[in-house]
mmCIF file of C-alpha atoms in Angstrom:
data_model
loop_
_atom_site.group_PDB
_atom_site.id
_atom_site.type_symbol
_atom_site.label_atom_id
_atom_site.label_comp_id
_atom_site.label_asym_id
_atom_site.label_seq_id
_atom_site.Cartn_x
_atom_site.Cartn_y
_atom_site.Cartn_z
ATOM 1 C CA MET A 16 86.451 68.043 88.493
ATOM 2 C CA LEU A 17 85.908 64.724 86.757
ATOM 3 C CA ASN A 18 86.831 62.830 89.928
ATOM 4 C CA ALA A 19 84.415 64.971 91.951
ATOM 5 C CA ALA A 20 81.555 64.335 89.516
ATOM 6 C CA VAL A 21 82.230 60.577 89.417
ATOM 7 C CA PHE A 22 82.622 60.425 93.204
ATOM 8 C CA ILE A 23 79.372 62.232 93.972
ATOM 9 C CA GLY A 24 77.389 60.558 91.200
ATOM 10 C CA SER A 25 78.411 57.002 92.110
ATOM 11 C CA ARG A 26 77.673 57.556 95.817
ATOM 12 C CA TRP A 27 74.283 59.058 95.000
ATOM 13 C CA LEU A 28 73.438 56.071 92.781
ATOM 14 C CA VAL A 29 74.419 53.511 95.440
ATOM 15 C CA ALA A 30 72.439 55.411 98.079
ATOM 16 C CA ARG A 31 69.358 55.336 95.845
ATOM 17 C CA LEU A 32 69.794 51.615 95.206
ATOM 18 C CA CYS A 33 70.052 51.050 98.953
ATOM 19 C CA GLY A 34 66.845 53.014 99.510
ATOM 20 C CA VAL A 35 68.614 55.812 101.397
ATOM 21 C CA ARG A 36 67.255 59.344 101.004
ATOM 22 C CA GLY A 37 68.192 62.734 102.407
ATOM 23 C CA LEU A 38 71.921 62.663 101.692
ATOM 24 C CA SER A 39 73.938 65.849 101.589
ATOM 25 C CA LEU A 40 76.536 66.437 98.851
ATOM 26 C CA PHE A 41 79.180 64.066 100.220
ATOM 27 C CA GLY A 42 77.024 62.031 102.625
ATOM 28 C CA PHE A 43 78.877 62.833 105.860
ATOM 29 C CA GLU A 44 75.782 62.459 108.059
ATOM 30 C CA SER A 45 74.804 59.078 109.520
ATOM 31 C CA THR A 46 71.085 59.562 110.120
ATOM 32 C CA PRO A 47 69.888 58.441 106.647
ATOM 33 C CA TRP A 48 71.826 55.192 107.141
ATOM 34 C CA GLN A 49 70.208 54.364 110.487
ATOM 35 C CA ASP A 50 68.498 51.248 109.120
ATOM 36 C CA ALA A 51 71.169 50.248 106.572
ATOM 37 C CA GLY A 52 73.385 47.218 107.107
ATOM 38 C CA LEU A 53 77.160 47.159 107.251
ATOM 39 C CA GLY A 54 77.420 45.844 103.687
ATOM 40 C CA GLN A 55 75.377 48.714 102.260
ATOM 41 C CA ARG A 56 77.357 51.310 104.199
ATOM 42 C CA THR A 57 80.664 49.741 103.124
ATOM 43 C CA LEU A 58 79.573 49.707 99.487
ATOM 44 C CA PHE A 59 78.556 53.369 99.722
ATOM 45 C CA THR A 60 81.958 54.230 101.199
ATOM 46 C CA ALA A 61 84.029 52.258 98.690
ATOM 47 C CA ILE A 62 82.140 53.094 95.494
ATOM 48 C CA GLY A 63 83.402 56.692 95.224
ATOM 49 C CA PRO A 64 87.168 55.957 95.226
ATOM 50 C CA LEU A 65 86.618 52.786 93.178
ATOM 51 C CA SER A 66 84.660 54.695 90.518
ATOM 52 C CA CYS A 67 87.398 57.349 90.326
ATOM 53 C CA TYR A 68 89.989 54.593 89.872
ATOM 54 C CA VAL A 69 87.954 52.933 87.125
ATOM 55 C CA THR A 70 87.558 56.313 85.397
ATOM 56 C CA ALA A 71 91.344 56.808 85.337
ATOM 57 C CA VAL A 72 91.740 53.255 83.990
ATOM 58 C CA ALA A 73 89.168 53.959 81.253
ATOM 59 C CA LEU A 74 91.003 57.129 80.203
ATOM 60 C CA PHE A 75 94.333 55.275 80.022
ATOM 61 C CA ALA A 76 92.712 52.495 77.983
ATOM 62 C CA LEU A 77 91.040 54.959 75.604
ATOM 63 C CA ALA A 78 94.354 56.780 75.078
ATOM 64 C CA GLN A 79 96.165 53.513 74.310
ATOM 65 C CA LEU A 80 93.483 52.343 71.896
ATOM 66 C CA SER A 81 93.552 55.704 70.102
ATOM 67 C CA MET A 82 97.335 55.845 70.013
ATOM 68 C CA GLY A 83 97.957 52.230 69.121
ATOM 69 C CA ARG A 84 101.165 50.412 70.030
ATOM 70 C CA GLN A 85 104.063 52.576 68.952
ATOM 71 C CA GLU A 86 107.624 51.342 68.695
ATOM 72 C CA PRO A 87 110.707 53.439 67.935
ATOM 73 C CA THR A 88 112.471 52.982 64.614
ATOM 74 C CA LEU A 89 116.038 54.014 63.786
ATOM 75 C CA ARG A 90 114.841 56.849 61.557
ATOM 76 C CA LEU A 91 115.663 60.149 63.242
ATOM 77 C CA VAL A 92 113.800 63.326 64.093
ATOM 78 C CA VAL A 93 116.508 65.927 64.691
ATOM 79 C CA SER A 94 116.358 68.871 67.091
ATOM 80 C CA PRO A 95 117.738 71.944 65.295
ATOM 81 C CA ASP A 96 119.952 73.047 68.207
ATOM 82 C CA GLY A 97 121.527 69.686 69.077
ATOM 83 C CA ALA A 98 124.858 68.004 68.462
ATOM 84 C CA ALA A 99 123.424 65.816 65.707
ATOM 85 C CA ALA A 100 122.058 68.788 63.752
ATOM 86 C CA LEU A 101 125.360 70.650 64.090
ATOM 87 C CA ALA A 102 127.124 67.584 62.662
ATOM 88 C CA GLY A 103 124.814 67.534 59.633
ATOM 89 C CA VAL A 104 122.311 64.817 60.596
ATOM 90 C CA ARG A 105 118.960 65.381 58.876
ATOM 91 C CA ASN A 106 115.382 64.414 59.590
ATOM 92 C CA GLY A 107 114.702 60.974 58.127
ATOM 93 C CA ASP A 108 118.301 59.754 58.358
ATOM 94 C CA GLU A 109 118.572 56.208 59.686
ATOM 95 C CA ALA A 110 121.101 55.424 62.440
ATOM 96 C CA VAL A 111 123.655 52.781 61.390
ATOM 97 C CA SER A 112 126.519 52.997 63.899
ATOM 98 C CA LEU A 113 128.032 55.224 66.564
ATOM 99 C CA ALA A 114 131.721 55.148 67.514
ATOM 100 C CA GLY A 115 132.142 51.943 65.530
ATOM 101 C CA THR A 116 129.257 50.109 67.236
ATOM 102 C CA GLN A 117 126.476 48.865 64.958
ATOM 103 C CA ILE A 118 123.056 50.105 66.056
ATOM 104 C CA LYS A 119 120.253 47.534 65.885
ATOM 105 C CA GLU A 120 117.599 49.192 68.070
ATOM 106 C CA TRP A 121 116.817 52.598 69.551
ATOM 107 C CA GLN A 122 117.779 51.846 73.153
ATOM 108 C CA GLN A 123 121.185 50.660 71.943
ATOM 109 C CA LEU A 124 121.784 54.093 70.397
ATOM 110 C CA VAL A 125 120.780 55.801 73.656
ATOM 111 C CA ASP A 126 123.135 53.582 75.681
ATOM 112 C CA GLU A 127 126.021 54.061 73.255
ATOM 113 C CA VAL A 128 125.734 57.862 73.362
ATOM 114 C CA ARG A 129 126.003 57.789 77.166
ATOM 115 C CA LEU A 130 129.373 56.020 76.940
ATOM 116 C CA HIS A 131 131.077 58.977 75.235
ATOM 117 C CA PRO A 132 130.827 62.182 77.305
ATOM 118 C CA ASN A 133 132.983 65.057 76.025
ATOM 119 C CA GLU A 134 134.128 63.014 73.030
ATOM 120 C CA GLU A 135 133.993 63.450 69.280
ATOM 121 C CA VAL A 136 132.645 60.259 67.718
ATOM 122 C CA THR A 137 131.716 59.123 64.233
ATOM 123 C CA PHE A 138 128.003 58.775 63.652
ATOM 124 C CA VAL A 139 127.124 56.783 60.536
ATOM 125 C CA VAL A 140 123.638 57.281 59.102
ATOM 126 C CA LYS A 141 121.877 55.964 56.022
ATOM 127 C CA ARG A 142 120.569 58.674 53.722
ATOM 128 C CA GLY A 143 119.023 58.062 50.314
ATOM 129 C CA GLY A 144 120.307 54.499 50.170
ATOM 130 C CA ARG A 145 123.930 55.350 50.991
ATOM 131 C CA GLU A 146 125.860 55.600 54.253
ATOM 132 C CA VAL A 147 127.177 58.968 55.437
ATOM 133 C CA SER A 148 129.818 59.305 58.189
ATOM 134 C CA LEU A 149 129.531 62.436 60.340
ATOM 135 C CA PRO A 150 131.799 63.586 63.225
ATOM 136 C CA VAL A 151 129.639 64.429 66.250
ATOM 137 C CA SER A 152 130.928 66.364 69.275
ATOM 138 C CA LEU A 153 129.134 65.191 72.423
ATOM 139 C CA SER A 154 128.830 67.197 75.619
ATOM 140 C CA ASP A 155 128.665 66.105 79.250
ATOM 141 C CA PRO A 156 126.092 64.711 79.805
ATOM 142 C CA PRO A 157 126.254 63.440 76.214
ATOM 143 C CA GLN A 158 123.237 64.145 74.005
ATOM 144 C CA LEU A 159 122.601 63.872 70.281
ATOM 145 C CA LYS A 160 119.216 65.605 70.635
ATOM 146 C CA VAL A 161 117.409 63.276 68.277
ATOM 147 C CA MET A 162 114.151 61.383 68.646
ATOM 148 C CA PRO A 163 113.027 58.231 66.847
ATOM 149 C CA GLU A 164 110.265 58.137 64.281
ATOM 150 C CA MET A 165 107.552 55.917 65.745
ATOM 151 C CA GLN A 166 105.901 53.023 63.943
ATOM 152 C CA ARG A 167 102.280 52.363 64.869
ATOM 153 C CA PHE A 168 100.765 48.893 65.337
ATOM 154 C CA ASP A 169 97.271 47.808 66.328
ATOM 155 C CA VAL A 170 96.897 46.913 69.984
ATOM 156 C CA ASP A 171 95.335 43.911 71.703
ATOM 157 C CA LEU A 172 92.298 44.941 73.784
ATOM 158 C CA THR A 173 93.039 42.429 76.556
ATOM 159 C CA LYS A 174 96.598 43.689 76.952
ATOM 160 C CA VAL A 175 95.410 47.295 76.926
ATOM 161 C CA LEU A 176 92.923 46.631 79.739
ATOM 162 C CA LYS A 177 95.519 44.772 81.816
ATOM 163 C CA SER A 178 98.112 47.521 81.476
ATOM 164 C CA SER A 179 95.521 50.265 82.078
ATOM 165 C CA PHE A 180 94.430 48.709 85.383
ATOM 166 C CA ILE A 181 97.954 48.951 86.788
ATOM 167 C CA MET A 182 98.791 52.381 85.354
ATOM 168 C CA PRO A 183 97.369 54.401 88.300
ATOM 169 C CA LEU A 184 99.339 52.182 90.705
ATOM 170 C CA LYS A 185 102.467 52.504 88.569
ATOM 171 C CA PHE A 186 102.006 56.272 88.519
ATOM 172 C CA TRP A 187 101.904 56.456 92.317
ATOM 173 C CA LYS A 188 104.836 54.053 92.670
ATOM 174 C CA GLU A 189 106.977 56.355 90.519
ATOM 175 C CA LYS A 190 105.667 59.431 92.350
ATOM 176 C CA LEU A 191 106.544 57.992 95.776
ATOM 177 C CA LEU A 192 109.995 56.918 94.572
ATOM 178 C CA SER A 193 110.636 60.446 93.287
ATOM 179 C CA TRP A 194 109.740 61.837 96.730
ATOM 180 C CA VAL A 195 112.077 59.397 98.476
ATOM 181 C CA ASP A 196 114.889 59.973 95.968
ATOM 182 C CA PRO A 197 114.640 63.345 94.165
ATOM 183 C CA GLU A 198 117.193 62.158 91.595
ATOM 184 C CA VAL A 199 114.809 59.518 90.213
ATOM 185 C CA PRO A 200 113.888 60.747 86.718
ATOM 186 C CA VAL A 201 110.221 61.654 86.262
ATOM 187 C CA ALA A 202 108.831 62.469 82.823
ATOM 188 C CA PRO A 203 107.458 66.039 82.741
ATOM 189 C CA MET A 204 103.706 66.314 82.217
ATOM 190 C CA ARG A 205 103.282 69.158 79.777
ATOM 191 C CA ILE A 206 102.066 69.967 76.282
ATOM 192 C CA ASP A 207 104.528 72.204 74.452
ATOM 193 C CA HIS A 208 102.684 72.617 71.137
ATOM 194 C CA PRO A 209 98.891 72.337 71.662
ATOM 195 C CA SER A 210 98.047 72.723 67.974
ATOM 196 C CA GLU A 211 100.331 69.796 67.074
ATOM 197 C CA THR A 212 99.387 67.536 69.976
ATOM 198 C CA PRO A 213 97.117 64.569 69.101
ATOM 199 C CA LEU A 214 93.877 64.075 71.000
ATOM 200 C CA TYR A 215 95.018 60.845 72.687
ATOM 201 C CA THR A 216 97.722 62.824 74.511
ATOM 202 C CA TYR A 217 95.066 64.955 76.200
ATOM 203 C CA VAL A 218 93.109 61.806 77.105
ATOM 204 C CA ALA A 219 96.250 60.244 78.603
ATOM 205 C CA TYR A 220 96.968 63.422 80.596
ATOM 206 C CA ALA A 221 93.394 63.373 81.891
ATOM 207 C CA GLY A 222 94.080 59.828 83.098
ATOM 208 C CA VAL A 223 97.299 60.984 84.780
ATOM 209 C CA LEU A 224 95.488 63.845 86.521
ATOM 210 C CA GLY A 225 92.747 61.438 87.602
ATOM 211 C CA ALA A 226 95.339 59.055 89.034
ATOM 212 C CA TYR A 227 97.124 61.956 90.760
ATOM 213 C CA GLY A 228 93.893 62.976 92.488
ATOM 214 C CA LEU A 229 92.922 59.496 93.721
ATOM 215 C CA PRO A 230 93.993 60.010 97.384
ATOM 216 C CA VAL A 231 91.411 62.792 97.789
ATOM 217 C CA PRO A 232 88.240 60.711 97.188
ATOM 218 C CA LEU A 233 89.830 57.879 99.172
ATOM 219 C CA LEU A 234 90.356 60.088 102.236
ATOM 220 C CA VAL A 235 86.971 61.804 101.926
ATOM 221 C CA ALA A 236 85.117 58.503 101.560
ATOM 222 C CA PHE A 237 86.576 56.799 104.601
ATOM 223 C CA ALA A 238 86.476 59.939 106.741
ATOM 224 C CA ALA A 239 82.734 60.033 106.030
ATOM 225 C CA PHE A 240 81.984 56.352 106.650
ATOM 226 C CA PRO A 241 78.302 56.362 107.720
ATOM 227 C CA ARG A 242 78.144 55.014 111.255
ATOM 228 C CA ARG A 243 74.863 53.875 112.762
ATOM 229 C CA ASN A 244 73.797 55.966 115.753
ATOM 230 C CA ARG A 245 72.280 54.149 118.673
ATOM 231 C CA ARG A 246 68.612 54.890 118.937
ATOM 232 C CA LYS A 247 67.574 56.409 122.237
ATOM 233 C CA PRO A 248 64.812 54.522 124.072
ATOM 234 C CA GLN A 249 61.407 56.070 123.699
ATOM 235 C CA GLY A 250 60.724 58.515 126.468
ATOM 236 C CA ALA A 251 64.409 59.106 127.190
ATOM 237 C CA ALA A 252 65.339 62.719 127.762
#
């Protein structure tokens, strides 16, 4: 709905600026553009998809500015039905080592877990200033079922704008890859606990939905490119 409103509104505005009147909802007819030049007609055609793209970019940027830059720490949020919880890991514990390997960053913990399918390994965590060793039985595929506590930092506006401009393209790159290879992992787009979900998540999802719908205004715009009809000579039947 947002894409439709932006699409129609931007085309209407450009038509008014070009002095064109009598447009229908989407501007499929060519007659109002009889005296308009190629540049004006091209601008009218391109402005709808471009405005929808900019709207998706703005939503992504707003979500990032609201969320801030978040980086994972080694402090754990434990799922109650996972291997870590069954082993006695608690919320707020800090990962120290797994299977004898010292853990320095979150991705290292993720990679180390994957190396031990169907194994029982020792998971060392820091709790209350002391280290606790816990035997963890991993499954296949191996999962601890823990998430990192996130640390928030302020974001740089220039970097946010740069990353936001490529996010719709990145979204479609991942979408196309998932169609070519169904085994490519794609993050699910859902909200499990609405009452606990921060506002920036909804803004980000609006950006994702806007990016997902971009082919529609693109196809409609260029299918309705206003062509100039040849005027019939006066007196012609």
